[in-house]
Amino acid sequence: MSLREKKVAKRKKDLIMSAIAIIGEKGYHSTTMEEIASKLLMTKGSIYYYFKDKQDLVYQSQKILLEQSNENIEEVLSEDLPYDEKLKKVMVVHIEYLITEQSGFVMGTNPEQFFSGKQLETILMLRDRYGNYIKQLIAEGVKEGFFTEVDEKIVRNIILGAMNWVVTWYSPNGPMDKTTLAKSISNYLLKIVLK
Amino acid sequence: MSLREKKVAKRKKDLIMSAIAIIGEKGYHSTTMEEIASKLLMTKGSIYYYFKDKQDLVYQSQKILLEQSNENIEEVLSEDLPYDEKLKKVMVVHIEYLITEQSGFVMGTNPEQFFSGKQLETILMLRDRYGNYIKQLIAEGVKEGFFTEVDEKIVRNIILGAMNWVVTWYSPNGPMDKTTLAKSISNYLLKIVLK
DNA sequence: CAATTTTTTGAACATATATTCAAAAATAAA
DNA sequence: TTTATTTTTGAATATATGTTCAAAAAATTG
């Protein structure tokens, strides 16, 4: 990648990050191109030099968040840990990432509302992949006798819901820092699968 | 209330219900006055005979949902049941109501995004009231020795998150009807507080 | 039935914001 | 430094949808 290409890539990423931050705070529709641009001291017009349209920018933002989530979980899964600790770590990493990016809102909503066609397909695929990792982890934990028998799909969704909900009530001014909170939540959730 | 007043009240309620249904499906911003009206074979212009503006209509929709939720939980709380069964029933009723109204989306989001001033105050008050009921129920259950010691706030939020998330993944075509699903979820969640 | 009141209509209007684009500015290449 | 290329700008445009309103239709009343 040439120097110029790198610069373009960086600008794109800056815009995506700006979009993520504001969308996380205000939601898809209330986030204007104006705001996304002005956060980087640009005018909205120049966003169109990098992205086809708003949809394109938002799509790429969501895609990056989901890809990062998948990378996060893949890394944890590859570690050599007992099932209970591994599941716990998966949860902690998930919650911490969510709080840092405040990305829960859009991620959580049904993407059908925002995307369609090929874009929707990709988003759903990434979501599915993530969900499957967790379902898989639970299933294996059960099989290996670490966890009690459960309906993996339902329990997976309970866990995802409880975690993703955090963005609606977590306050950085609260008594707990995000790591302590993440650990506490995962401990409670672990009780669902432990024998 | 005169006959005429009753008719007006009914029309208002019809509009509110129509709004709830579409907002539950599409979200706040994607729901147009046009759609809300056309569901009742009206034109959007005539909504303004009943409501000041879109904000007013949407606010009243959300308010009614929250008020109904509070009534639901109050009824369960007043029943004479052991703590574990009572908490379970609270959860089942919550999930069933959520699925029926598909109201999770807007309810879940931070209302700061949609409301302000007196409206926001009322919405937050209703949400708080609901949350407090659950926190209270958990705290009492602990005190009476039915439940194990937990951080009631965190556990309350875990439970709310897991439940509210259901709207994002429940499908009426799935293998479980909503009652079976609601029972299953509450059983798993109960494990968090049981000794 | 005639007069009055309520309700609906549909077009006109207002507004917000996404998008386009020609020109200017900044950057890189020669 | 001159020329060519990339990037930004800001105004103009397009569009979608909330809102208003005078007139028509429907319902009610006496």
Tab-separated table of C-alpha atoms in Angstrom, chain B residues 54-146:
chain	number	residue	atom	x	y	z
B	54	LYS	CA	-45.566	13.490	16.154
B	55	GLN	CA	-43.624	13.927	19.348
B	56	ASP	CA	-46.855	14.118	21.297
B	57	LEU	CA	-48.210	10.961	19.729
B	58	VAL	CA	-45.023	9.020	20.229
B	59	TYR	CA	-44.669	10.194	23.780
B	60	GLN	CA	-48.160	9.081	24.650
B	61	SER	CA	-47.498	5.721	23.024
B	62	GLN	CA	-44.434	5.123	25.122
B	63	LYS	CA	-46.172	6.331	28.219
B	64	ILE	CA	-49.031	3.899	27.754
B	65	LEU	CA	-46.645	0.988	27.260
B	66	LEU	CA	-44.754	1.819	30.409
B	67	GLU	CA	-47.895	2.391	32.411
B	68	GLN	CA	-49.235	-0.942	31.287
B	69	SER	CA	-45.976	-2.627	32.259
B	70	ASN	CA	-46.213	-1.102	35.691
B	71	GLU	CA	-49.774	-2.271	36.074
B	72	ASN	CA	-48.758	-5.746	35.014
B	73	ILE	CA	-46.000	-5.993	37.572
B	74	GLU	CA	-48.077	-4.419	40.318
B	75	GLU	CA	-50.701	-7.054	39.847
B	76	VAL	CA	-48.196	-9.881	40.138
B	77	LEU	CA	-46.513	-8.320	43.145
B	78	SER	CA	-49.813	-8.141	44.964
B	79	GLU	CA	-50.328	-11.873	44.632
B	80	ASP	CA	-49.538	-14.129	47.513
B	81	LEU	CA	-46.654	-16.224	46.247
B	82	PRO	CA	-43.260	-17.325	47.540
B	83	TYR	CA	-40.425	-15.089	46.366
B	84	ASP	CA	-39.001	-17.416	43.781
B	85	GLU	CA	-42.332	-18.041	42.138
B	86	LYS	CA	-43.213	-14.391	42.289
B	87	LEU	CA	-40.010	-13.288	40.600
B	88	LYS	CA	-40.536	-15.947	38.017
B	89	LYS	CA	-44.053	-14.788	37.304
B	90	VAL	CA	-42.848	-11.199	37.034
B	91	MET	CA	-40.426	-12.306	34.362
B	92	VAL	CA	-42.919	-14.412	32.458
B	93	VAL	CA	-45.455	-11.593	32.359
B	94	HIS	CA	-42.792	-9.128	31.256
B	95	ILE	CA	-41.568	-11.286	28.409
B	96	GLU	CA	-45.044	-12.145	27.215
B	97	TYR	CA	-46.055	-8.511	27.181
B	98	LEU	CA	-42.900	-7.551	25.342
B	99	ILE	CA	-43.429	-10.115	22.645
B	100	THR	CA	-47.073	-9.232	22.207
B	101	GLU	CA	-46.414	-5.540	21.812
B	102	GLN	CA	-42.991	-5.822	20.214
B	103	SER	CA	-42.310	-2.717	22.219
B	104	GLY	CA	-38.820	-3.536	23.297
B	105	PHE	CA	-36.914	-1.458	20.853
B	106	VAL	CA	-37.944	2.012	21.827
B	107	MET	CA	-38.428	1.138	25.471
B	108	GLY	CA	-34.940	-0.205	25.557
B	109	THR	CA	-33.132	2.665	24.006
B	110	ASN	CA	-32.108	5.519	26.190
B	111	PRO	CA	-35.101	7.817	26.176
B	112	GLU	CA	-32.804	10.831	26.333
B	113	GLN	CA	-32.494	10.340	22.618
B	114	PHE	CA	-36.170	10.908	22.004
B	115	PHE	CA	-37.588	12.928	24.863
B	116	SER	CA	-36.681	15.941	26.909
B	117	GLY	CA	-38.105	18.181	29.614
B	118	LYS	CA	-41.282	17.142	31.323
B	119	GLN	CA	-41.845	14.263	28.925
B	120	LEU	CA	-38.450	12.766	29.619
B	121	GLU	CA	-39.049	13.179	33.319
B	122	THR	CA	-42.270	11.198	33.151
B	123	ILE	CA	-40.788	8.434	31.039
B	124	LEU	CA	-37.795	8.099	33.331
B	125	MET	CA	-40.049	8.075	36.349
B	126	LEU	CA	-42.116	5.230	34.906
B	127	ARG	CA	-39.011	3.271	33.980
B	128	ASP	CA	-37.555	3.820	37.401
B	129	ARG	CA	-40.690	2.720	39.095
B	130	TYR	CA	-40.644	-0.501	37.121
B	131	GLY	CA	-36.984	-1.130	37.799
B	132	ASN	CA	-37.421	-0.471	41.467
B	133	TYR	CA	-40.148	-3.033	41.774
B	134	ILE	CA	-37.779	-5.682	40.547
B	135	LYS	CA	-34.872	-4.492	42.653
B	136	GLN	CA	-37.147	-4.436	45.654
B	137	LEU	CA	-38.425	-7.914	44.986
B	138	ILE	CA	-34.898	-9.258	44.773
B	139	ALA	CA	-33.824	-7.434	47.927
B	140	GLU	CA	-36.759	-8.802	49.886
B	141	GLY	CA	-36.173	-12.289	48.585
B	142	VAL	CA	-32.601	-12.057	49.843
B	143	LYS	CA	-33.650	-10.691	53.190
B	144	GLU	CA	-36.186	-13.435	53.698
B	145	GLY	CA	-33.601	-16.039	52.885
B	146	PHE	CA	-35.131	-17.219	49.613
